[in-house]
Steps between C-alpha positions, in 0.01 A plus 500: 500500500683510168328686217463176299287362784278808504471532123558160337350621173797729434736207436248333270430829323868582456580155363198504267610826340876452526558789738812467714452558874719815510310647205164418657610670822609814312170513310298441817683776688478746208875511453471407134226453243440166330530445127161564331433127449568431869293802605205371298526155660521635855217747443276232350546274802453782753220675310626848424612686184855405402580862421492578873859376515604792281299782657683771687509440872396782730709570805318475833597863563332626181153407625549716808532810281205427271170654598 
């Protein structure tokens, strides 16, 4: 089924905060970071610190070398 069917809230959320679908996709996939105001809105709705959007991402391979 199409993503909109599985997650109907994404369309409502995007339209409420003025986030274009391509931008939302890029944010969701970690391709780009949102503007701080958008990050705060998304984080508030989803319940996590907005600064998480700007933290360095660890590679999956890095964890394998940490002991």
